[in-house]
Tab-separated table of C-alpha atoms and ligand atoms in Angstrom:
chain	number	residue	atom	x	y	z
B	1	MET	CA	20.569	6.605	11.649
B	2	SER	CA	18.087	9.247	12.695
B	3	SER	CA	14.523	8.051	12.482
B	4	LYS	CA	11.535	10.079	11.503
B	5	THR	CA	7.987	9.189	12.456
B	6	VAL	CA	5.806	9.161	9.347
B	7	ILE	CA	2.609	7.707	10.824
B	8	GLU	CA	1.475	8.101	14.397
B	9	ALA	CA	-1.843	6.597	15.441
B	10	THR	CA	-3.212	7.291	18.906
B	11	ASN	CA	-6.291	5.395	20.054
B	12	ILE	CA	-7.842	5.345	16.611
B	13	THR	CA	-11.306	3.867	16.550
B	14	LYS	CA	-13.735	3.119	13.757
B	15	HIS	CA	-17.115	1.441	13.867
B	16	PHE	CA	-19.607	0.554	11.182
B	17	GLU	CA	-23.226	0.644	12.333
B	18	GLY	CA	-22.250	0.013	15.906
B	19	LYS	CA	-19.812	-2.787	15.074
B	20	ILE	CA	-16.211	-2.091	16.024
B	21	ALA	CA	-13.797	-2.403	13.082
B	22	LEU	CA	-10.813	-0.691	14.744
B	23	SER	CA	-10.700	-0.575	18.495
B	24	SER	CA	-8.449	2.102	19.971
B	25	LEU	CA	-5.287	1.270	18.031
B	26	SER	CA	-2.012	3.014	18.789
B	27	PHE	CA	1.247	2.562	16.925
B	28	SER	CA	3.932	4.568	15.284
B	29	ILE	CA	5.753	3.949	12.026
B	30	GLN	CA	9.191	5.243	11.158
B	31	LYS	CA	10.371	6.297	7.729
B	32	GLY	CA	11.813	3.385	5.775
B	33	GLU	CA	10.028	0.594	7.633
B	34	LEU	CA	8.607	-2.347	5.701
B	35	ILE	CA	5.547	-3.447	7.628
B	36	ALA	CA	3.242	-6.369	6.958
B	37	LEU	CA	-0.269	-6.181	8.325
B	38	ILE	CA	-1.676	-9.637	8.971
B	39	GLY	CA	-4.652	-11.178	10.733
B	40	PRO	CA	-7.793	-13.174	10.066
B	41	SER	CA	-10.532	-12.065	7.709
B	42	GLY	CA	-12.561	-9.227	9.200
B	43	ALA	CA	-9.762	-8.220	11.596
B	44	GLY	CA	-9.720	-4.641	10.281
B	45	LYS	CA	-6.726	-4.621	7.911
B	46	THR	CA	-8.496	-2.966	4.975
B	47	THR	CA	-10.266	-0.518	7.274
B	48	LEU	CA	-6.951	0.515	8.807
B	49	LEU	CA	-5.300	1.003	5.409
B	50	ASN	CA	-8.319	2.958	4.191
B	51	THR	CA	-8.204	5.285	7.178
B	52	ILE	CA	-4.515	6.014	6.538
B	53	ALA	CA	-5.342	6.565	2.858
B	54	GLY	CA	-7.859	9.173	3.976
B	55	LEU	CA	-10.771	7.199	2.507
B	56	VAL	CA	-12.517	6.311	5.742
B	57	PRO	CA	-13.018	8.907	8.496
B	58	LEU	CA	-12.267	7.922	12.078
B	59	HIS	CA	-14.717	8.093	14.940
B	60	SER	CA	-12.115	8.982	17.510
B	61	GLY	CA	-8.422	9.085	18.126
B	62	GLU	CA	-5.718	10.926	16.273
B	63	LEU	CA	-3.905	9.977	13.102
B	64	MET	CA	-0.837	11.981	12.186
B	65	ILE	CA	0.773	11.647	8.766
B	66	ASP	CA	4.207	13.154	9.021
B	67	THR	CA	3.659	16.221	11.182
B	68	LEU	CA	0.028	16.940	10.318
B	69	PRO	CA	-3.244	15.329	11.424
B	70	ILE	CA	-4.708	13.508	8.413
B	71	THR	CA	-7.790	15.738	8.457
B	72	LYS	CA	-5.613	18.795	7.790
B	73	TYR	CA	-4.345	17.591	4.408
B	74	LYS	CA	-5.847	18.935	1.233
B	75	LYS	CA	-6.886	16.224	-1.183
B	76	GLY	CA	-4.936	16.057	-4.399
B	77	LYS	CA	-1.325	17.010	-4.844
B	78	GLN	CA	-0.373	17.564	-1.207
B	79	PHE	CA	-1.731	14.219	-0.007
B	80	ALA	CA	-0.641	12.318	-3.148
B	81	LYS	CA	2.973	13.205	-2.389
B	82	LYS	CA	2.591	11.731	1.092
B	83	VAL	CA	0.494	8.624	0.583
B	84	GLY	CA	0.062	6.303	-2.402
B	85	VAL	CA	-2.092	3.215	-2.609
B	86	ILE	CA	-1.628	-0.022	-4.515
B	87	ARG	CA	-4.589	-2.346	-4.702
B	88	GLN	CA	-5.255	-5.928	-5.503
B	89	GLN	CA	-7.376	-5.026	-8.521
B	90	PHE	CA	-4.708	-2.543	-9.673
B	91	ASP	CA	-7.209	0.211	-10.699
B	92	LEU	CA	-5.766	0.410	-14.198
B	93	ILE	CA	-7.696	1.548	-17.246
B	94	GLY	CA	-7.606	-1.534	-19.462
B	95	PRO	CA	-8.182	-0.033	-22.922
B	96	LEU	CA	-5.398	2.559	-22.511
B	97	ALA	CA	-1.762	1.976	-23.403
B	98	VAL	CA	0.537	1.096	-20.520
B	99	ILE	CA	2.264	4.480	-20.663
B	100	HIS	CA	-0.989	6.335	-19.944
B	101	ASN	CA	-1.661	4.223	-16.888
B	102	VAL	CA	1.843	4.884	-15.620
B	103	LEU	CA	1.515	8.623	-16.223
B	104	ALA	CA	-1.746	8.587	-14.262
B	105	GLY	CA	0.634	8.730	-11.285
B	106	LYS	CA	1.124	12.392	-12.211
B	107	LEU	CA	-2.541	13.344	-12.478
B	108	SER	CA	-2.859	14.938	-9.054
B	109	GLU	CA	0.194	17.057	-9.852
B	110	TRP	CA	-0.655	18.051	-13.396
B	111	GLY	CA	-4.093	19.523	-13.333
B	112	PHE	CA	-6.826	19.032	-15.898
B	113	PHE	CA	-5.430	20.347	-19.190
B	114	LYS	CA	-2.011	18.797	-18.989
B	115	SER	CA	-3.652	15.491	-18.069
B	116	LEU	CA	-5.966	15.757	-21.063
B	117	LEU	CA	-3.132	16.710	-23.383
B	118	SER	CA	-1.130	13.772	-22.109
B	119	LEU	CA	-3.766	11.393	-23.439
B	120	LEU	CA	-2.944	12.645	-26.948
B	121	VAL	CA	0.756	13.243	-26.546
B	122	PRO	CA	2.168	11.539	-23.467
B	123	GLN	CA	3.804	14.198	-21.293
B	124	GLU	CA	6.994	13.521	-19.366
B	125	LYS	CA	7.357	10.289	-21.286
B	126	GLU	CA	10.908	9.671	-20.038
B	127	VAL	CA	9.698	9.529	-16.438
B	128	ALA	CA	7.216	6.787	-17.330
B	129	ILE	CA	9.693	4.851	-19.440
B	130	HIS	CA	12.260	4.977	-16.682
B	131	ALA	CA	9.724	3.586	-14.195
B	132	LEU	CA	8.736	0.844	-16.639
B	133	GLU	CA	12.377	-0.019	-17.114
B	134	ARG	CA	12.757	-0.504	-13.390
B	135	VAL	CA	9.872	-2.938	-13.221
B	136	GLY	CA	11.124	-4.772	-16.311
B	137	LEU	CA	8.342	-3.708	-18.672
B	138	LYS	CA	9.962	-1.179	-20.974
B	139	ASP	CA	9.117	-3.281	-24.011
B	140	LYS	CA	5.401	-3.056	-23.129
B	141	THR	CA	5.276	0.763	-22.942
B	142	PHE	CA	2.802	1.166	-25.803
B	143	GLU	CA	0.822	-2.048	-25.392
B	144	ILE	CA	-2.810	-2.035	-24.391
B	145	THR	CA	-2.867	-2.565	-20.647
B	146	ALA	CA	-5.728	-5.083	-20.669
B	147	ARG	CA	-3.640	-7.449	-22.807
B	148	LEU	CA	-0.996	-7.801	-20.100
B	149	SER	CA	-1.016	-10.648	-17.598
B	150	GLY	CA	-2.054	-10.098	-13.984
B	151	GLY	CA	1.552	-10.021	-12.792
B	152	GLU	CA	2.504	-7.533	-15.493
B	153	GLN	CA	-0.473	-5.337	-14.650
B	154	GLN	CA	0.602	-5.305	-11.031
B	155	ARG	CA	4.010	-4.084	-12.211
B	156	VAL	CA	2.344	-1.332	-14.250
B	157	ALA	CA	0.577	-0.280	-11.046
B	158	MET	CA	3.978	-0.228	-9.342
B	159	ALA	CA	5.471	1.907	-12.097
B	160	ARG	CA	2.534	4.316	-11.701
B	161	LEU	CA	3.289	4.529	-7.995
B	162	MET	CA	6.946	5.251	-8.754
B	163	VAL	CA	5.868	8.140	-10.958
B	164	GLN	CA	3.590	9.446	-8.196
B	165	ASN	CA	6.508	8.964	-5.776
B	166	PRO	CA	4.709	9.221	-2.425
B	167	GLU	CA	6.574	8.944	0.888
B	168	ILE	CA	4.291	6.236	2.222
B	169	ILE	CA	2.923	3.303	0.236
B	170	LEU	CA	-0.143	1.412	1.359
B	171	ALA	CA	-0.923	-1.915	-0.260
B	172	ASP	CA	-4.034	-3.957	0.449
B	173	GLU	CA	-3.339	-7.590	-0.403
B	174	PRO	CA	-1.173	-6.577	-3.342
B	175	VAL	CA	-0.501	-10.125	-4.509
B	176	ALA	CA	-3.715	-11.924	-3.592
B	177	SER	CA	-4.710	-12.559	-7.195
B	178	LEU	CA	-1.299	-13.761	-8.398
B	179	ASP	CA	0.146	-17.263	-8.512
B	180	PRO	CA	2.947	-17.947	-5.992
B	181	ALA	CA	5.835	-17.338	-8.416
B	182	ARG	CA	4.369	-14.018	-9.644
B	183	ALA	CA	3.464	-12.991	-6.096
B	184	ASP	CA	7.006	-13.582	-4.916
B	185	ASP	CA	8.344	-11.653	-7.856
B	186	VAL	CA	6.047	-8.657	-7.315
B	187	LEU	CA	6.745	-8.487	-3.560
B	188	SER	CA	10.461	-8.764	-4.052
B	189	MET	CA	10.364	-5.943	-6.594
B	190	LEU	CA	8.041	-3.775	-4.508
B	191	THR	CA	10.132	-4.069	-1.333
B	192	LYS	CA	13.344	-3.481	-3.290
B	193	ILE	CA	12.042	-0.296	-4.930
B	194	VAL	CA	10.567	1.003	-1.680
B	195	THR	CA	13.917	0.454	0.036
B	196	GLU	CA	15.861	2.150	-2.755
B	197	GLU	CA	13.508	5.122	-2.756
B	198	LYS	CA	13.629	5.349	1.065
B	199	GLN	CA	9.861	5.100	1.164
B	200	THR	CA	7.768	3.438	3.850
B	201	LEU	CA	5.557	0.440	3.095
B	202	LEU	CA	2.526	-0.867	4.937
B	203	ALA	CA	1.012	-3.889	3.204
B	204	SER	CA	-1.738	-6.260	4.259
B	205	LEU	CA	-1.078	-9.876	3.404
B	206	HIS	CA	-2.778	-13.193	3.871
B	207	SER	CA	0.497	-15.031	3.508
B	208	VAL	CA	2.559	-15.165	6.679
B	209	GLU	CA	5.361	-16.676	4.625
B	210	TYR	CA	5.668	-13.538	2.486
B	211	ALA	CA	5.320	-11.318	5.536
B	212	ARG	CA	8.321	-13.055	7.078
B	213	LYS	CA	10.344	-13.119	3.902
B	214	TYR	CA	10.081	-9.494	2.797
B	215	PHE	CA	9.065	-7.353	5.776
B	216	THR	CA	11.009	-6.118	8.785
B	217	ARG	CA	8.080	-5.681	11.159
B	218	ILE	CA	4.732	-7.425	11.457
B	219	ILE	CA	1.629	-5.865	12.938
B	220	SER	CA	-1.182	-8.338	13.488
B	221	LEU	CA	-4.796	-7.406	13.993
B	222	LYS	CA	-7.515	-9.516	15.533
B	223	ASN	CA	-11.080	-8.294	16.138
B	224	GLY	CA	-10.041	-4.719	15.442
B	225	GLU	CA	-7.234	-4.755	18.011
B	226	ILE	CA	-3.490	-5.092	17.738
B	227	PHE	CA	-2.691	-8.672	18.673
B	228	PHE	CA	1.045	-8.243	18.326
B	229	ASP	CA	3.414	-5.682	16.829
B	230	LEU	CA	6.902	-7.132	16.569
B	231	PRO	CA	10.081	-7.170	14.549
B	232	THR	CA	9.740	-10.079	12.119
B	233	GLU	CA	12.343	-12.234	13.831
B	234	LYS	CA	10.371	-12.131	17.091
B	235	VAL	CA	7.183	-13.524	15.559
B	236	THR	CA	6.857	-17.130	16.707
B	237	ASP	CA	4.759	-19.943	15.266
B	238	GLU	CA	2.807	-20.061	18.561
B	239	LEU	CA	1.777	-16.427	18.194
B	240	LEU	CA	0.675	-17.058	14.621
B	241	THR	CA	-1.378	-20.098	15.582
B	242	GLU	CA	-3.081	-18.067	18.270
B	243	LEU	CA	-3.690	-15.189	15.859
B	244	TYR	CA	-5.511	-17.328	13.331
B	245	GLN	CA	-7.349	-19.551	15.858
B	246	LEU	CA	-11.058	-19.482	15.086
B	247	LYS	CA	-12.348	-19.443	18.639
B	248	GLU	CA	-10.795	-18.630	21.978
B	249	GLN	CA	-10.105	-21.770	24.036
B	250	VAL	CA	-12.282	-22.006	27.136
K	1	ATP	N1	-18.242	-0.325	4.642
K	1	ATP	C1	-18.490	-1.149	5.667
K	1	ATP	N2	-19.726	-1.234	6.202
K	1	ATP	C2	-19.985	-2.039	7.247
K	1	ATP	N3	-19.058	-2.838	7.839
K	1	ATP	C3	-17.837	-2.809	7.338
K	1	ATP	C4	-17.464	-1.973	6.230
K	1	ATP	N4	-16.140	-2.168	5.963
K	1	ATP	C5	-15.708	-3.069	6.865
K	1	ATP	N5	-16.703	-3.462	7.685
K	1	ATP	C6	-16.581	-4.422	8.801
K	1	ATP	O1	-15.435	-4.076	9.563
K	1	ATP	C7	-14.724	-5.242	9.953
K	1	ATP	C8	-13.302	-5.165	9.419
K	1	ATP	O2	-13.317	-5.331	8.010
K	1	ATP	P1	-12.027	-5.223	7.095
K	1	ATP	O3	-12.503	-5.242	5.695
K	1	ATP	O4	-11.213	-4.088	7.536
K	1	ATP	O5	-11.281	-6.597	7.456
K	1	ATP	P2	-9.993	-7.258	6.794
K	1	ATP	O6	-9.058	-7.544	7.924
K	1	ATP	O7	-9.506	-6.416	5.693
K	1	ATP	O8	-10.558	-8.637	6.242
K	1	ATP	P3	-10.125	-9.487	4.926
K	1	ATP	O9	-8.888	-10.223	5.327
K	1	ATP	O10	-11.274	-10.416	4.730
K	1	ATP	O11	-9.915	-8.534	3.804
K	1	ATP	C9	-15.511	-6.416	9.422
K	1	ATP	O12	-16.327	-6.898	10.451
K	1	ATP	C10	-16.325	-5.827	8.301
K	1	ATP	O13	-17.517	-6.537	8.138
K	2	MG	MG1	-9.305	-6.702	3.644
Protein backbone atom coordinates (compact mmCIF):
# COMPACT_ATOMS: atom_id res chain seq x y z
CA MET A 1 0.00 0.00 0.00
CA SER A 2 1.43 3.36 -0.96
CA SER A 3 1.25 5.86 1.85
CA LYS A 4 0.63 9.54 1.53
CA THR A 5 1.63 12.07 4.15
CA VAL A 6 -1.36 14.23 5.05
CA ILE A 7 0.09 16.13 8.01
CA GLU A 8 3.74 16.98 8.49
CA ALA A 9 4.76 19.01 11.52
CA THR A 10 8.34 20.21 11.86
CA ASN A 11 9.41 21.83 15.12
CA ILE A 12 6.06 23.46 15.70
CA THR A 13 5.99 25.72 18.71
CA LYS A 14 3.24 27.71 20.38
CA HIS A 15 3.33 29.78 23.53
CA PHE A 16 0.68 31.74 25.35
CA GLU A 17 1.99 34.81 27.17
CA GLY A 18 5.43 33.32 27.48
CA LYS A 19 4.19 29.91 28.61
CA ILE A 20 5.05 27.06 26.27
CA ALA A 21 1.99 25.08 25.12
CA LEU A 22 3.69 23.20 22.26
CA SER A 23 7.42 22.82 22.37
CA SER A 24 9.08 22.07 19.03
CA LEU A 25 6.92 19.10 18.03
CA SER A 26 7.71 17.07 14.93
CA PHE A 27 5.67 14.20 13.55
CA SER A 28 4.13 13.03 10.36
CA ILE A 29 0.75 11.44 9.75
CA GLN A 30 -0.13 9.20 6.85
CA LYS A 31 -3.47 9.01 5.11
CA GLY A 32 -5.79 6.50 6.76
CA GLU A 33 -4.16 6.49 10.19
CA LEU A 34 -6.33 6.44 13.31
CA ILE A 35 -4.40 8.36 15.93
CA ALA A 36 -5.27 8.96 19.56
CA LEU A 37 -3.74 11.96 21.25
CA ILE A 38 -3.40 11.41 24.98
CA GLY A 39 -1.68 13.05 27.93
CA PRO A 40 -2.42 14.84 31.18
CA SER A 41 -4.52 17.97 31.43
CA GLY A 42 -2.65 20.99 30.11
CA ALA A 43 -0.28 18.85 28.00
CA GLY A 44 -1.21 20.71 24.81
CA LYS A 45 -3.70 18.35 23.12
CA THR A 46 -6.36 20.97 22.38
CA THR A 47 -3.74 23.50 21.32
CA LEU A 48 -2.25 21.01 18.87
CA LEU A 49 -5.65 20.14 17.38
CA ASN A 50 -6.52 23.83 17.13
CA THR A 51 -3.31 24.61 15.27
CA ILE A 52 -4.03 21.84 12.75
CA ALA A 53 -7.59 23.16 12.43
CA GLY A 54 -6.09 26.53 11.52
CA LEU A 55 -7.63 28.20 14.58
CA VAL A 56 -4.43 28.97 16.45
CA PRO A 57 -1.40 30.44 14.66
CA LEU A 58 2.02 28.97 15.38
CA HIS A 59 4.99 30.91 16.66
CA SER A 60 7.52 28.87 14.77
CA GLY A 61 7.98 25.68 12.87
CA GLU A 62 6.22 24.42 9.80
CA LEU A 63 2.89 22.68 9.48
CA MET A 64 2.05 21.10 6.15
CA ILE A 65 -1.45 19.86 5.39
CA ASP A 66 -1.19 17.62 2.39
CA THR A 67 1.31 19.41 0.17
CA LEU A 68 0.69 22.98 1.31
CA PRO A 69 1.76 24.91 4.42
CA ILE A 70 -1.36 25.55 6.51
CA THR A 71 -0.94 29.31 6.14
CA LYS A 72 -1.38 29.01 2.37
CA TYR A 73 -4.92 27.63 2.53
CA LYS A 74 -7.86 29.88 1.91
CA LYS A 75 -10.51 29.65 4.60
CA GLY A 76 -13.81 28.18 3.54
CA LYS A 77 -14.31 25.58 0.87
CA GLN A 78 -10.68 24.70 0.17
CA PHE A 79 -9.78 24.10 3.82
CA ALA A 80 -13.15 22.51 4.69
CA LYS A 81 -12.46 19.75 2.17
CA LYS A 82 -9.14 19.03 3.87
CA VAL A 83 -9.89 19.35 7.57
CA GLY A 84 -13.08 18.85 9.57
CA VAL A 85 -13.52 19.20 13.30
CA ILE A 86 -15.78 17.37 15.73
CA ARG A 87 -16.08 18.79 19.20
CA GLN A 88 -17.22 17.66 22.57
CA GLN A 89 -20.03 20.22 22.65
CA PHE A 90 -21.03 19.25 19.09
CA ASP A 91 -21.65 22.87 17.90
CA LEU A 92 -25.17 22.04 16.76
CA ILE A 93 -27.99 24.55 16.53
CA GLY A 94 -30.52 23.15 18.99
CA PRO A 95 -33.77 24.71 17.74
CA LEU A 96 -33.21 23.55 14.14
CA ALA A 97 -34.32 20.20 12.75
CA VAL A 98 -31.65 17.52 12.56
CA ILE A 99 -31.51 17.72 8.77
CA HIS A 100 -30.46 21.38 8.85
CA ASN A 101 -27.61 20.63 11.22
CA VAL A 102 -26.44 17.82 8.98
CA LEU A 103 -26.63 20.01 5.88
CA ALA A 104 -24.54 22.63 7.69
CA GLY A 105 -21.67 20.37 6.58
CA LYS A 106 -22.22 21.85 3.11
CA LEU A 107 -22.23 25.51 4.11
CA SER A 108 -18.64 26.26 3.13
CA GLU A 109 -19.34 24.75 -0.28
CA TRP A 110 -22.72 26.30 -0.96
CA GLY A 111 -22.35 29.99 -0.50
CA PHE A 112 -24.83 32.34 1.12
CA PHE A 113 -28.02 32.09 -0.95
CA LYS A 114 -28.14 28.35 -1.31
CA SER A 115 -27.50 28.04 2.43
CA LEU A 116 -30.34 30.45 3.15
CA LEU A 117 -32.67 28.69 0.74
CA SER A 118 -31.81 25.38 2.36
CA LEU A 119 -33.27 26.60 5.64
CA LEU A 120 -36.66 26.84 3.90
CA VAL A 121 -36.36 23.90 1.56
CA PRO A 122 -33.54 21.55 2.53
CA GLN A 123 -31.17 21.26 -0.43
CA GLU A 124 -29.47 17.99 -1.31
CA LYS A 125 -31.74 16.25 1.16
CA GLU A 126 -30.72 12.77 0.00
CA VAL A 127 -27.11 13.41 0.98
CA ALA A 128 -28.17 14.28 4.52
CA ILE A 129 -30.59 11.37 4.80
CA HIS A 130 -27.95 8.96 3.60
CA ALA A 131 -25.51 10.24 6.24
CA LEU A 132 -28.19 9.95 8.93
CA GLU A 133 -28.91 6.43 7.82
CA ARG A 134 -25.28 5.52 8.30
CA VAL A 135 -25.24 6.79 11.86
CA GLY A 136 -28.56 5.08 12.60
CA LEU A 137 -30.67 8.23 12.91
CA LYS A 138 -32.76 8.29 9.76
CA ASP A 139 -35.97 8.26 11.78
CA LYS A 140 -34.90 11.50 13.52
CA THR A 141 -34.30 13.48 10.30
CA PHE A 142 -36.99 16.08 10.99
CA GLU A 143 -36.84 16.16 14.79
CA ILE A 144 -35.68 19.21 16.67
CA THR A 145 -32.02 18.65 17.42
CA ALA A 146 -32.18 19.88 21.02
CA ARG A 147 -34.65 17.10 21.86
CA LEU A 148 -32.11 14.39 21.03
CA SER A 149 -29.93 12.77 23.67
CA GLY A 150 -26.23 13.61 23.97
CA GLY A 151 -25.20 10.42 22.17
CA GLU A 152 -27.66 11.08 19.36
CA GLN A 153 -26.46 14.66 19.02
CA GLN A 154 -22.91 13.42 18.71
CA ARG A 155 -24.10 11.19 15.86
CA VAL A 156 -25.76 14.18 14.18
CA ALA A 157 -22.39 15.93 14.39
CA MET A 158 -20.84 12.86 12.75
CA ALA A 159 -23.42 12.89 9.97
CA ARG A 160 -22.64 16.58 9.40
CA LEU A 161 -18.97 15.69 9.09
CA MET A 162 -19.81 12.96 6.58
CA VAL A 163 -21.64 15.53 4.48
CA GLN A 164 -18.66 17.89 4.69
CA ASN A 165 -16.43 14.91 3.81
CA PRO A 166 -13.00 16.28 4.73
CA GLU A 167 -9.82 14.23 4.26
CA ILE A 168 -8.68 14.74 7.83
CA ILE A 169 -10.90 14.65 10.91
CA LEU A 170 -9.85 16.26 14.16
CA ALA A 171 -11.78 15.43 17.30
CA ASP A 172 -11.16 17.04 20.67
CA GLU A 173 -12.42 14.72 23.40
CA PRO A 174 -15.33 13.62 21.23
CA VAL A 175 -16.89 11.39 23.87
CA ALA A 176 -16.03 13.19 27.10
CA SER A 177 -19.63 14.06 27.90
CA LEU A 178 -21.11 10.63 27.14
CA ASP A 179 -21.66 7.66 29.42
CA PRO A 180 -19.35 4.67 28.78
CA ALA A 181 -21.82 2.70 26.64
CA ARG A 182 -22.62 5.72 24.42
CA ALA A 183 -18.95 6.68 24.24
CA ASP A 184 -18.00 3.23 23.05
CA ASP A 185 -20.77 3.30 20.51
CA VAL A 186 -19.82 6.71 19.12
CA LEU A 187 -16.10 5.85 18.89
CA SER A 188 -16.78 2.55 17.23
CA MET A 189 -19.00 4.26 14.67
CA LEU A 190 -16.60 7.16 14.11
CA THR A 191 -13.57 4.91 13.53
CA LYS A 192 -15.59 2.61 11.28
CA ILE A 193 -16.82 5.46 9.07
CA VAL A 194 -13.39 7.08 8.92
CA THR A 195 -11.89 3.76 7.83
CA GLU A 196 -14.57 3.18 5.20
CA GLU A 197 -14.15 6.68 3.82
CA LYS A 198 -10.34 6.34 3.83
CA GLN A 199 -10.10 9.46 5.94
CA THR A 200 -7.52 10.20 8.61
CA LEU A 201 -8.49 10.69 12.25
CA LEU A 202 -6.66 12.49 15.03
CA ALA A 203 -8.64 12.46 18.28
CA SER A 204 -7.72 13.57 21.77
CA LEU A 205 -8.98 11.28 24.50
CA HIS A 206 -8.79 11.06 28.24
CA SER A 207 -9.50 7.36 28.16
CA VAL A 208 -6.45 5.22 27.46
CA GLU A 209 -8.78 2.24 27.21
CA TYR A 210 -10.58 3.73 24.20
CA ALA A 211 -7.30 4.85 22.68
CA ARG A 212 -6.09 1.25 22.78
CA LYS A 213 -9.34 -0.24 21.60
CA TYR A 214 -10.04 1.89 18.52
CA PHE A 215 -6.81 3.55 17.40
CA THR A 216 -3.77 2.21 15.57
CA ARG A 217 -1.24 4.74 16.83
CA ILE A 218 -0.98 6.74 20.03
CA ILE A 219 0.79 10.06 20.35
CA SER A 220 1.20 11.21 23.93
CA LEU A 221 1.96 14.75 24.98
CA LYS A 222 3.39 15.91 28.27
CA ASN A 223 4.28 19.54 29.05
CA GLY A 224 3.92 20.48 25.39
CA GLU A 225 6.35 17.80 24.20
CA ILE A 226 5.87 14.42 22.59
CA PHE A 227 6.39 11.87 25.34
CA PHE A 228 5.92 8.89 23.07
CA ASP A 229 4.60 8.25 19.57
CA LEU A 230 4.03 4.54 19.05
CA PRO A 231 1.88 1.96 17.34
CA THR A 232 -0.83 1.04 19.85
CA GLU A 233 0.53 -2.43 20.52
CA LYS A 234 3.87 -0.98 21.65
CA VAL A 235 2.34 1.23 24.35
CA THR A 236 3.11 -0.39 27.70
CA ASP A 237 1.47 0.17 31.07
CA GLU A 238 4.82 1.49 32.39
CA LEU A 239 4.89 4.22 29.75
CA LEU A 240 1.32 5.18 30.59
CA THR A 241 2.04 5.36 34.31
CA GLU A 242 5.00 7.59 33.60
CA LEU A 243 2.94 9.76 31.26
CA TYR A 244 0.28 10.51 33.84
CA GLN A 245 2.64 10.76 36.86
CA LEU A 246 2.04 14.07 38.61
CA LYS A 247 5.63 14.88 39.47
CA GLU A 248 8.97 13.64 38.22
CA GLN A 249 10.65 11.29 40.72
CA VAL A 250 13.80 12.77 42.24
N1 LIG B 1 -5.98 30.73 24.97
C1 LIG B 1 -5.03 30.44 25.88
N2 LIG B 1 -4.46 31.41 26.61
C2 LIG B 1 -3.49 31.14 27.50
N3 LIG B 1 -3.03 29.89 27.77
C3 LIG B 1 -3.58 28.90 27.10
C4 LIG B 1 -4.61 29.09 26.11
N4 LIG B 1 -4.95 27.88 25.60
C5 LIG B 1 -4.17 26.98 26.22
N5 LIG B 1 -3.35 27.56 27.11
C6 LIG B 1 -2.35 26.88 27.96
O1 LIG B 1 -1.61 25.99 27.14
C7 LIG B 1 -1.38 24.77 27.81
C8 LIG B 1 -1.96 23.62 27.00
O2 LIG B 1 -3.38 23.68 27.05
P1 LIG B 1 -4.34 22.71 26.24
O3 LIG B 1 -5.71 23.24 26.40
O4 LIG B 1 -3.81 22.53 24.89
O5 LIG B 1 -4.16 21.35 27.08
P2 LIG B 1 -4.94 19.97 26.96
O6 LIG B 1 -3.89 18.92 26.81
O7 LIG B 1 -5.97 20.07 25.91
O8 LIG B 1 -5.61 19.82 28.39
P3 LIG B 1 -7.03 19.15 28.81
O9 LIG B 1 -6.76 17.68 28.85
O10 LIG B 1 -7.27 19.70 30.18
O11 LIG B 1 -8.05 19.54 27.81
C9 LIG B 1 -2.00 24.91 29.18
O12 LIG B 1 -0.99 25.28 30.08
C10 LIG B 1 -3.01 26.01 29.01
O13 LIG B 1 -3.19 26.70 30.21
MG1 LIG C 1 -8.04 19.94 25.91
